Structures are given as C-alpha cells and as structure tokens.
PDB file of C-alpha atoms in Angstrom:
ATOM      1  CA  UNK T   8     154.221  81.149 138.127  1.00  0.00           C
ATOM      2  CA  UNK T   9     156.994  78.692 138.291  1.00  0.00           C
ATOM      3  CA  UNK T  10     156.871  75.450 139.938  1.00  0.00           C
ATOM      4  CA  UNK T  11     159.803  74.087 142.287  1.00  0.00           C
ATOM      5  CA  UNK T  12     160.149  70.448 143.011  1.00  0.00           C
ATOM      6  CA  UNK T  13     161.972  69.003 145.996  1.00  0.00           C
ATOM      7  CA  UNK T  14     163.250  65.644 144.328  1.00  0.00           C
ATOM      8  CA  UNK T  15     164.845  64.983 140.944  1.00  0.00           C
ATOM      9  CA  UNK T  16     162.919  61.683 140.553  1.00  0.00           C
ATOM     10  CA  UNK T  17     159.285  61.187 139.247  1.00  0.00           C
ATOM     11  CA  UNK T  18     157.057  58.604 140.946  1.00  0.00           C
ATOM     12  CA  UNK T  19     153.537  58.215 139.819  1.00  0.00           C
ATOM     13  CA  UNK T  20     151.177  59.831 142.396  1.00  0.00           C
ATOM     14  CA  UNK T  21     148.444  58.013 144.341  1.00  0.00           C
ATOM     15  CA  UNK T  22     145.324  58.355 142.104  1.00  0.00           C
ATOM     16  CA  UNK T  23     143.235  60.135 144.789  1.00  0.00           C
ATOM     17  CA  UNK T  24     146.193  62.739 144.971  1.00  0.00           C
ATOM     18  CA  UNK T  25     145.900  63.236 141.395  1.00  0.00           C
ATOM     19  CA  UNK T  26     142.300  63.798 141.275  1.00  0.00           C
ATOM     20  CA  UNK T  27     142.851  66.432 144.083  1.00  0.00           C
ATOM     21  CA  UNK T  28     145.409  68.325 141.985  1.00  0.00           C
ATOM     22  CA  UNK T  29     143.117  68.202 139.083  1.00  0.00           C
ATOM     23  CA  UNK T  30     140.280  69.721 141.172  1.00  0.00           C
ATOM     24  CA  UNK T  31     142.528  72.404 142.530  1.00  0.00           C
ATOM     25  CA  UNK T  32     143.657  73.321 138.918  1.00  0.00           C
ATOM     26  CA  UNK T  33     139.924  73.567 138.116  1.00  0.00           C
ATOM     27  CA  UNK T  34     139.157  75.771 140.851  1.00  0.00           C
ATOM     28  CA  UNK T  35     142.087  78.024 140.336  1.00  0.00           C
ATOM     29  CA  UNK T  36     140.312  79.615 137.480  1.00  0.00           C
ATOM     30  CA  UNK T  37     136.629  79.271 138.709  1.00  0.00           C
ATOM     31  CA  UNK T  38     134.266  81.877 139.780  1.00  0.00           C
ATOM     32  CA  UNK T  39     130.789  81.307 141.293  1.00  0.00           C
ATOM     33  CA  UNK T  40     127.782  83.140 142.553  1.00  0.00           C
ATOM     34  CA  UNK T  41     125.831  81.899 145.280  1.00  0.00           C
ATOM     35  CA  UNK T  42     122.221  80.820 144.677  1.00  0.00           C
ATOM     36  CA  UNK T  43     120.590  82.799 147.330  1.00  0.00           C
ATOM     37  CA  UNK T  44     120.114  86.529 146.926  1.00  0.00           C
ATOM     38  CA  UNK T  45     119.885  88.349 150.457  1.00  0.00           C
ATOM     39  CA  UNK T  46     117.767  91.512 150.479  1.00  0.00           C
ATOM     40  CA  UNK T  47     119.194  94.447 152.244  1.00  0.00           C
ATOM     41  CA  UNK T  48     117.010  96.087 155.014  1.00  0.00           C
ATOM     42  CA  UNK T  49     117.374  99.776 154.912  1.00  0.00           C
ATOM     43  CA  UNK T  50     115.612 100.178 158.381  1.00  0.00           C
ATOM     44  CA  UNK T  51     118.944  99.001 159.817  1.00  0.00           C
ATOM     45  CA  UNK T  52     121.103 101.575 157.941  1.00  0.00           C
ATOM     46  CA  UNK T  53     122.088 105.031 159.265  1.00  0.00           C
ATOM     47  CA  UNK T  54     123.023 108.494 157.995  1.00  0.00           C
ATOM     48  CA  UNK T  55     126.814 109.054 158.731  1.00  0.00           C
ATOM     49  CA  UNK T  56     129.012 112.301 158.757  1.00  0.00           C
ATOM     50  CA  UNK T  57     127.548 115.662 159.341  1.00  0.00           C
ATOM     51  CA  UNK T  58     124.103 115.421 160.486  1.00  0.00           C
ATOM     52  CA  UNK T  59     121.491 117.679 158.458  1.00  0.00           C
ATOM     53  CA  UNK T  60     123.319 117.372 155.200  1.00  0.00           C
ATOM     54  CA  UNK T  61     120.535 114.887 154.116  1.00  0.00           C
ATOM     55  CA  UNK T  62     117.346 113.496 155.020  1.00  0.00           C
ATOM     56  CA  UNK T  63     117.106 109.612 154.474  1.00  0.00           C
ATOM     57  CA  UNK T  64     113.783 107.940 154.919  1.00  0.00           C
ATOM     58  CA  UNK T  65     113.557 104.109 154.651  1.00  0.00           C
ATOM     59  CA  UNK T  66     110.238 102.728 153.651  1.00  0.00           C
ATOM     60  CA  UNK T  67     108.379 100.763 156.237  1.00  0.00           C
ATOM     61  CA  UNK T  68     109.376  97.410 154.702  1.00  0.00           C
ATOM     62  CA  UNK T  69     113.003  98.394 154.411  1.00  0.00           C
ATOM     63  CA  UNK T  70     113.090  97.725 150.728  1.00  0.00           C
ATOM     64  CA  UNK T  71     113.850 101.485 149.616  1.00  0.00           C
ATOM     65  CA  UNK T  72     115.194 104.658 151.073  1.00  0.00           C
ATOM     66  CA  UNK T  73     114.336 108.206 149.929  1.00  0.00           C
ATOM     67  CA  UNK T  74     116.767 111.205 150.198  1.00  0.00           C
ATOM     68  CA  UNK T  75     115.029 114.619 150.079  1.00  0.00           C
ATOM     69  CA  UNK T  76     117.584 117.195 150.894  1.00  0.00           C
ATOM     70  CA  UNK T  77     119.545 119.335 148.495  1.00  0.00           C
ATOM     71  CA  UNK T  78     122.622 119.892 150.484  1.00  0.00           C
ATOM     72  CA  UNK T  79     126.307 119.251 151.084  1.00  0.00           C
ATOM     73  CA  UNK T  80     127.741 115.618 150.822  1.00  0.00           C
ATOM     74  CA  UNK T  81     125.576 113.071 152.703  1.00  0.00           C
ATOM     75  CA  UNK T  82     126.193 109.285 153.158  1.00  0.00           C
ATOM     76  CA  UNK T  83     123.796 106.492 154.202  1.00  0.00           C
ATOM     77  CA  UNK T  84     125.703 103.372 154.934  1.00  0.00           C
ATOM     78  CA  UNK T  85     125.018  99.539 155.979  1.00  0.00           C
ATOM     79  CA  UNK T  86     126.052  98.404 159.466  1.00  0.00           C
ATOM     80  CA  UNK T  87     127.437  95.377 157.696  1.00  0.00           C
ATOM     81  CA  UNK T  88     130.699  95.048 155.830  1.00  0.00           C
ATOM     82  CA  UNK T  89     131.109  93.207 152.556  1.00  0.00           C
ATOM     83  CA  UNK T  90     133.713  91.631 150.339  1.00  0.00           C
ATOM     84  CA  UNK T  91     133.697  89.221 147.521  1.00  0.00           C
ATOM     85  CA  UNK T  92     130.040  90.112 146.727  1.00  0.00           C
ATOM     86  CA  UNK T  93     127.722  91.096 143.811  1.00  0.00           C
ATOM     87  CA  UNK T  94     125.456  94.035 145.046  1.00  0.00           C
ATOM     88  CA  UNK T  95     122.489  94.995 142.736  1.00  0.00           C
ATOM     89  CA  UNK T  96     119.553  97.490 143.087  1.00  0.00           C
ATOM     90  CA  UNK T  97     118.002 100.522 141.471  1.00  0.00           C
ATOM     91  CA  UNK T  98     118.205 104.217 141.750  1.00  0.00           C
ATOM     92  CA  UNK T  99     115.694 106.738 140.448  1.00  0.00           C
ATOM     93  CA  UNK T 100     115.689 110.638 140.690  1.00  0.00           C
ATOM     94  CA  UNK T 101     112.241 112.067 140.674  1.00  0.00           C
ATOM     95  CA  UNK T 102     111.082 113.247 137.109  1.00  0.00           C
ATOM     96  CA  UNK T 103     109.985 116.604 138.632  1.00  0.00           C
ATOM     97  CA  UNK T 104     113.439 117.504 140.066  1.00  0.00           C
ATOM     98  CA  UNK T 105     114.995 120.723 138.908  1.00  0.00           C
ATOM     99  CA  UNK T 106     118.412 119.608 139.555  1.00  0.00           C
ATOM    100  CA  UNK T 107     121.176 117.578 137.901  1.00  0.00           C
ATOM    101  CA  UNK T 108     123.830 117.063 140.409  1.00  0.00           C
ATOM    102  CA  UNK T 109     125.596 114.040 142.056  1.00  0.00           C
ATOM    103  CA  UNK T 110     124.186 110.858 143.187  1.00  0.00           C
ATOM    104  CA  UNK T 111     126.234 107.588 143.861  1.00  0.00           C
ATOM    105  CA  UNK T 112     127.625 104.997 146.069  1.00  0.00           C
ATOM    106  CA  UNK T 113     130.305 104.193 148.428  1.00  0.00           C
ATOM    107  CA  UNK T 114     132.051 100.897 149.257  1.00  0.00           C
ATOM    108  CA  UNK T 115     135.011  99.576 151.168  1.00  0.00           C
ATOM    109  CA  UNK T 116     133.970 102.326 153.642  1.00  0.00           C
ATOM    110  CA  UNK T 117     135.780 102.245 156.998  1.00  0.00           C
ATOM    111  CA  UNK T 118     134.760 106.022 158.067  1.00  0.00           C
ATOM    112  CA  UNK T 119     132.523 107.710 158.984  1.00  0.00           C
ATOM    113  CA  UNK T 120     130.535 105.181 161.027  1.00  0.00           C
ATOM    114  CA  UNK T 121     128.344 107.432 162.897  1.00  0.00           C
ATOM    115  CA  UNK T 122     126.536 110.727 162.459  1.00  0.00           C
ATOM    116  CA  UNK T 123     128.054 113.650 163.968  1.00  0.00           C
ATOM    117  CA  UNK T 124     127.135 117.122 165.064  1.00  0.00           C
ATOM    118  CA  UNK T 125     130.541 118.418 163.715  1.00  0.00           C
ATOM    119  CA  UNK T 126     130.798 119.541 160.021  1.00  0.00           C
ATOM    120  CA  UNK T 127     134.435 118.063 160.186  1.00  0.00           C
ATOM    121  CA  UNK T 128     134.300 114.532 158.989  1.00  0.00           C
ATOM    122  CA  UNK T 129     136.985 111.898 158.304  1.00  0.00           C
ATOM    123  CA  UNK T 130     136.348 109.863 155.154  1.00  0.00           C
ATOM    124  CA  UNK T 131     137.966 106.516 154.500  1.00  0.00           C
ATOM    125  CA  UNK T 132     136.132 104.965 151.587  1.00  0.00           C
ATOM    126  CA  UNK T 133     135.707 104.512 147.897  1.00  0.00           C
ATOM    127  CA  UNK T 134     133.200 106.770 146.119  1.00  0.00           C
ATOM    128  CA  UNK T 135     131.520 106.319 142.770  1.00  0.00           C
ATOM    129  CA  UNK T 136     129.583 109.635 141.942  1.00  0.00           C
ATOM    130  CA  UNK T 137     127.507 110.298 139.011  1.00  0.00           C
ATOM    131  CA  UNK T 138     126.361 113.697 137.772  1.00  0.00           C
ATOM    132  CA  UNK T 139     123.389 114.179 135.407  1.00  0.00           C
ATOM    133  CA  UNK T 140     124.614 117.286 133.369  1.00  0.00           C
ATOM    134  CA  UNK T 141     127.752 119.427 132.888  1.00  0.00           C
ATOM    135  CA  UNK T 142     127.616 122.500 135.191  1.00  0.00           C
ATOM    136  CA  UNK T 143     130.421 124.898 135.311  1.00  0.00           C
ATOM    137  CA  UNK T 144     133.477 122.832 136.496  1.00  0.00           C
ATOM    138  CA  UNK T 145     131.538 119.610 137.197  1.00  0.00           C
ATOM    139  CA  UNK T 146     131.483 117.125 134.469  1.00  0.00           C
ATOM    140  CA  UNK T 147     128.564 115.033 133.248  1.00  0.00           C
ATOM    141  CA  UNK T 148     129.160 111.144 133.910  1.00  0.00           C
ATOM    142  CA  UNK T 149     130.984 108.825 136.515  1.00  0.00           C
ATOM    143  CA  UNK T 150     134.154 109.372 138.542  1.00  0.00           C
ATOM    144  CA  UNK T 151     135.794 106.628 140.955  1.00  0.00           C
ATOM    145  CA  UNK T 152     137.634 108.095 143.714  1.00  0.00           C
ATOM    146  CA  UNK T 153     139.561 106.794 146.757  1.00  0.00           C
ATOM    147  CA  UNK T 154     139.038 109.187 149.646  1.00  0.00           C
ATOM    148  CA  UNK T 155     141.006 109.140 152.831  1.00  0.00           C
ATOM    149  CA  UNK T 156     141.173 112.554 154.566  1.00  0.00           C
ATOM    150  CA  UNK T 157     139.147 114.926 156.830  1.00  0.00           C
ATOM    151  CA  UNK T 158     136.904 117.414 155.301  1.00  0.00           C
ATOM    152  CA  UNK T 159     134.956 120.629 156.848  1.00  0.00           C
ATOM    153  CA  UNK T 160     131.716 120.444 154.954  1.00  0.00           C
ATOM    154  CA  UNK T 161     130.714 123.732 156.270  1.00  0.00           C
ATOM    155  CA  UNK T 162     133.376 125.652 154.431  1.00  0.00           C
ATOM    156  CA  UNK T 163     133.062 125.578 150.809  1.00  0.00           C
ATOM    157  CA  UNK T 164     136.717 126.250 149.924  1.00  0.00           C
ATOM    158  CA  UNK T 165     137.664 122.949 151.882  1.00  0.00           C
ATOM    159  CA  UNK T 166     135.459 120.532 150.133  1.00  0.00           C
ATOM    160  CA  UNK T 167     134.155 122.025 146.800  1.00  0.00           C
ATOM    161  CA  UNK T 168     137.477 121.834 144.973  1.00  0.00           C
ATOM    162  CA  UNK T 169     137.312 118.151 145.441  1.00  0.00           C
ATOM    163  CA  UNK T 170     133.790 116.888 145.614  1.00  0.00           C
ATOM    164  CA  UNK T 171     132.484 119.263 143.211  1.00  0.00           C
ATOM    165  CA  UNK T 172     135.447 120.044 140.764  1.00  0.00           C
ATOM    166  CA  UNK T 173     137.336 116.703 141.603  1.00  0.00           C
ATOM    167  CA  UNK T 174     140.674 118.293 142.024  1.00  0.00           C
ATOM    168  CA  UNK T 175     143.266 115.621 143.112  1.00  0.00           C
ATOM    169  CA  UNK T 176     145.162 115.538 146.556  1.00  0.00           C
ATOM    170  CA  UNK T 177     146.830 112.965 148.713  1.00  0.00           C
ATOM    171  CA  UNK T 178     143.498 112.219 150.295  1.00  0.00           C
ATOM    172  CA  UNK T 179     141.154 112.643 147.365  1.00  0.00           C
ATOM    173  CA  UNK T 180     142.403 110.559 144.517  1.00  0.00           C
ATOM    174  CA  UNK T 181     140.384 110.396 141.417  1.00  0.00           C
ATOM    175  CA  UNK T 182     141.130 106.821 139.969  1.00  0.00           C
ATOM    176  CA  UNK T 183     138.814 106.701 137.059  1.00  0.00           C
ATOM    177  CA  UNK T 184     136.851 109.181 134.968  1.00  0.00           C
ATOM    178  CA  UNK T 185     134.007 108.264 132.512  1.00  0.00           C
ATOM    179  CA  UNK T 186     132.581 111.564 131.123  1.00  0.00           C
ATOM    180  CA  UNK T 187     130.570 112.646 128.251  1.00  0.00           C
ATOM    181  CA  UNK T 188     127.174 114.019 126.824  1.00  0.00           C
ATOM    182  CA  UNK T 189     124.583 111.329 127.350  1.00  0.00           C
ATOM    183  CA  UNK T 190     126.494 109.572 130.364  1.00  0.00           C
ATOM    184  CA  UNK T 191     124.417 111.277 133.045  1.00  0.00           C
ATOM    185  CA  UNK T 192     121.457 109.872 135.069  1.00  0.00           C
ATOM    186  CA  UNK T 193     118.075 110.717 133.614  1.00  0.00           C
ATOM    187  CA  UNK T 194     115.212 112.114 135.861  1.00  0.00           C
ATOM    188  CA  UNK T 195     112.306 109.768 136.262  1.00  0.00           C
ATOM    189  CA  UNK T 196     114.255 106.764 134.830  1.00  0.00           C
ATOM    190  CA  UNK T 197     114.805 103.665 136.916  1.00  0.00           C
ATOM    191  CA  UNK T 198     118.593 102.965 136.615  1.00  0.00           C
ATOM    192  CA  UNK T 199     119.896  99.513 137.454  1.00  0.00           C
ATOM    193  CA  UNK T 200     123.040  99.214 139.293  1.00  0.00           C
ATOM    194  CA  UNK T 201     125.556  96.330 139.997  1.00  0.00           C
ATOM    195  CA  UNK T 202     128.846  96.166 141.844  1.00  0.00           C
ATOM    196  CA  UNK T 203     131.138  93.133 141.837  1.00  0.00           C
ATOM    197  CA  UNK T 204     133.687  93.696 144.653  1.00  0.00           C
ATOM    198  CA  UNK T 205     136.869  91.493 145.268  1.00  0.00           C
ATOM    199  CA  UNK T 206     139.837  92.488 147.438  1.00  0.00           C
ATOM    200  CA  UNK T 207     141.819  93.244 144.107  1.00  0.00           C
ATOM    201  CA  UNK T 208     139.208  94.297 141.509  1.00  0.00           C
ATOM    202  CA  UNK T 209     135.851  96.148 141.264  1.00  0.00           C
ATOM    203  CA  UNK T 210     133.566  96.159 138.455  1.00  0.00           C
ATOM    204  CA  UNK T 211     130.530  98.423 138.239  1.00  0.00           C
ATOM    205  CA  UNK T 212     127.753  98.252 135.831  1.00  0.00           C
ATOM    206  CA  UNK T 213     124.874 100.624 135.227  1.00  0.00           C
ATOM    207  CA  UNK T 214     121.945  99.491 133.254  1.00  0.00           C
ATOM    208  CA  UNK T 215     123.718  96.510 131.912  1.00  0.00           C
ATOM    209  CA  UNK T 216     126.921  98.588 130.676  1.00  0.00           C
ATOM    210  CA  UNK T 217     130.266  98.211 132.225  1.00  0.00           C
ATOM    211  CA  UNK T 218     131.244 101.519 133.511  1.00  0.00           C
ATOM    212  CA  UNK T 219     134.293 100.708 135.675  1.00  0.00           C
ATOM    213  CA  UNK T 220     136.701  97.842 135.818  1.00  0.00           C
ATOM    214  CA  UNK T 221     139.559  98.693 138.025  1.00  0.00           C
ATOM    215  CA  UNK T 222     142.340  96.478 139.647  1.00  0.00           C
ATOM    216  CA  UNK T 223     143.431  97.984 142.941  1.00  0.00           C
ATOM    217  CA  UNK T 224     143.397  97.107 146.782  1.00  0.00           C
ATOM    218  CA  UNK T 225     140.039  97.122 148.410  1.00  0.00           C
ATOM    219  CA  UNK T 226     139.150  96.837 152.153  1.00  0.00           C
ATOM    220  CA  UNK T 227     136.376  95.019 153.609  1.00  0.00           C
ATOM    221  CA  UNK T 228     134.028  97.660 154.602  1.00  0.00           C
ATOM    222  CA  UNK T 229     130.525  99.208 154.681  1.00  0.00           C
ATOM    223  CA  UNK T 230     128.350  99.839 151.380  1.00  0.00           C
ATOM    224  CA  UNK T 231     126.200 102.846 151.156  1.00  0.00           C
ATOM    225  CA  UNK T 232     124.750 105.761 149.152  1.00  0.00           C
ATOM    226  CA  UNK T 233     125.884 109.159 148.352  1.00  0.00           C
ATOM    227  CA  UNK T 234     123.948 112.486 147.419  1.00  0.00           C
ATOM    228  CA  UNK T 235     125.530 115.954 146.852  1.00  0.00           C
ATOM    229  CA  UNK T 236     123.439 118.926 146.035  1.00  0.00           C
ATOM    230  CA  UNK T 237     120.749 116.483 144.827  1.00  0.00           C
ATOM    231  CA  UNK T 238     117.397 115.972 146.281  1.00  0.00           C
ATOM    232  CA  UNK T 239     114.477 113.429 145.636  1.00  0.00           C
ATOM    233  CA  UNK T 240     116.314 110.213 144.966  1.00  0.00           C
ATOM    234  CA  UNK T 241     115.203 106.810 145.776  1.00  0.00           C
ATOM    235  CA  UNK T 242     117.440 103.704 146.185  1.00  0.00           C
ATOM    236  CA  UNK T 243     115.327 100.437 146.170  1.00  0.00           C
ATOM    237  CA  UNK T 244     115.383  96.769 145.902  1.00  0.00           C
ATOM    238  CA  UNK T 245     119.138  96.131 146.934  1.00  0.00           C
ATOM    239  CA  UNK T 246     120.254  92.502 147.330  1.00  0.00           C
ATOM    240  CA  UNK T 247     123.586  90.851 147.518  1.00  0.00           C
ATOM    241  CA  UNK T 248     125.207  87.511 146.610  1.00  0.00           C
ATOM    242  CA  UNK T 249     128.335  85.993 147.732  1.00  0.00           C
ATOM    243  CA  UNK T 250     130.843  86.139 144.872  1.00  0.00           C
ATOM    244  CA  UNK T 251     133.015  83.193 145.439  1.00  0.00           C
ATOM    245  CA  UNK T 252     136.311  83.659 143.519  1.00  0.00           C
ATOM    246  CA  UNK T 253     138.908  80.629 143.253  1.00  0.00           C
ATOM    247  CA  UNK T 254     141.045  82.598 141.088  1.00  0.00           C
ATOM    248  CA  UNK T 255     144.805  82.890 142.254  1.00  0.00           C
ATOM    249  CA  UNK T 256     145.515  86.597 142.184  1.00  0.00           C
ATOM    250  CA  UNK T 257     148.770  87.656 140.340  1.00  0.00           C
ATOM    251  CA  UNK T 258     149.219  90.209 143.250  1.00  0.00           C
ATOM    252  CA  UNK T 259     148.162  89.965 146.943  1.00  0.00           C
ATOM    253  CA  UNK T 260     147.071  93.408 148.522  1.00  0.00           C
ATOM    254  CA  UNK T 261     148.670  93.846 151.809  1.00  0.00           C
ATOM    255  CA  UNK T 262     146.325  92.947 154.755  1.00  0.00           C
ATOM    256  CA  UNK T 263     143.710  91.314 152.463  1.00  0.00           C
ATOM    257  CA  UNK T 264     142.061  88.046 153.205  1.00  0.00           C
ATOM    258  CA  UNK T 265     142.484  85.063 150.910  1.00  0.00           C
ATOM    259  CA  UNK T 266     138.969  83.506 152.288  1.00  0.00           C
ATOM    260  CA  UNK T 267     136.624  83.066 149.531  1.00  0.00           C
ATOM    261  CA  UNK T 268     134.004  85.418 150.912  1.00  0.00           C
ATOM    262  CA  UNK T 269     133.590  87.982 153.709  1.00  0.00           C
ATOM    263  CA  UNK T 270     130.367  89.564 154.810  1.00  0.00           C
ATOM    264  CA  UNK T 271     128.579  90.402 158.073  1.00  0.00           C
ATOM    265  CA  UNK T 272     125.250  88.731 158.193  1.00  0.00           C
ATOM    266  CA  UNK T 273     123.567  91.129 160.643  1.00  0.00           C
ATOM    267  CA  UNK T 274     120.694  93.182 159.571  1.00  0.00           C
ATOM    268  CA  UNK T 275     120.060  91.288 156.322  1.00  0.00           C
ATOM    269  CA  UNK T 276     117.207  88.939 155.452  1.00  0.00           C
ATOM    270  CA  UNK T 277     116.707  86.283 152.798  1.00  0.00           C
ATOM    271  CA  UNK T 278     115.103  87.671 149.598  1.00  0.00           C
ATOM    272  CA  UNK T 279     111.808  86.070 148.822  1.00  0.00           C
TER     273      UNK T 279
END
C-alpha cells in the first residue's frame, strides 16, 4: 500500500503522535485470542429446515447433543451469530454404527432459521461435510461448499446430485475438496474440531491438522451441525473465543464489518 502526503516539507511529529503511529503499526500485524472461553449451551439451539430429517437431543446440562436418525440432510444451529471467533469442540460417531456417511458443520448460516413442515428449504450458508468412507459417487474426506439455493429434500433427484455426489451449480458451489483413503472419520473415535472464522478467511482443523485454509467473503451468521444419512453422532464440549484480528486485509468484502469482533452473546455462558 502506498502512502500519500499532503505536504512536501517534513516536520518532526509530537512524541505522543509518534508513539501512536508506532502502536498502530504494531497492531496492523497483530492477532489475539481472548482469555475467556465461552461454553455453548445446546439447549438453546434448534433443528432447522425440514422437520423429521433428524432427531437432535441435547443433554440436560447443554454440553452435548446427540443425533440419532439416518435420514436426509438435517441441521442443528445456534440462535447466536458469530464472526472473528475461534470455535472448538468434539465429534464422535458411535463405534457400533453400521454406516459411514456424512457429518459436518455449517457456519455463516443465514438460512434456514426455523424448522419447517415443508421439505422445500432455502439454504444460505457454508457447509463443511465429512464422509467416513468412499461409496458409489461419494468420496471419503472433506468438502467445503458455499450453498445459496432452495432444495426439495423429499425428491432425490433435486438434492442427491449435490449433497451426495457434490455436483456444482450456481447455488451449490464446491470450493475445496480434501479426499483420500484414511481421511474419513473413524467410528468410536473422539475427533477434535477447530474453526477460525474471519470476514475474509476461514481455517478448519481436525485432530490438530489443518484441513481447510480459504480466503473468501464470509457473512456474520449462525454456527451449527449437519448430518446426512448418518445416525448416532454426538457433538460435545463446544466453546468459542473472540479472535481479534488487527491485520489490515488486502481486500475488503462488500458489506463486511471492520470491527474487531462480532458475536451475539445471548444463549451462551462462561466456561467453568
């Protein structure tokens, strides 16, 4: 970035001004996590989209949620919206499960926001899905997908070419693919998850390994979980921390906020 000056002569600045500029220069390349993790209460979350595709049962203390149905795509999302945060937690599929299909997470979710009796659902969100094993046209591993379209989840021909096969369209845009033998989730194993979300970048770690690192434009929106044709999945011990980023981005996403953090604090509690 070039600097433009309004005068051609140089005068020594006031020492206080000089110190201020030095501090701003330091902050321009500085990132910081808050010192207080906040626990997410799943009793305040809700299933959204077509009702009946899933059965999400939070624990009494709100620290975990269990999804027991093998069905069409189902979503369980927060009432709060997040941006510039680090979200961590764990996912485990029961060891006795007979299936090897899709689990995952959604973020920057703007729609759906409620459970509907209709199978036709408008989705406006980012999805990370994760398949345990290769099956027919569905690959083992991870996909990061930008979804902004309406799907009828009662008609296989309308959603299977996308959510199962991962075919691209204007409203279902596969941005990243990380496929391969040994990249699927393992029944009975507790997998640790971490999301670092900024307006112009997302990083996703699983079991300490960086899976996704993408620069793009991301909205302030809800965070949640996703299952497709996979039963007996538990999500647990999810917390978030403010991820304060003082770096000056090279590009500004249209409509994005330049505030250091954005999160709705309702339905959250301090982690003990």
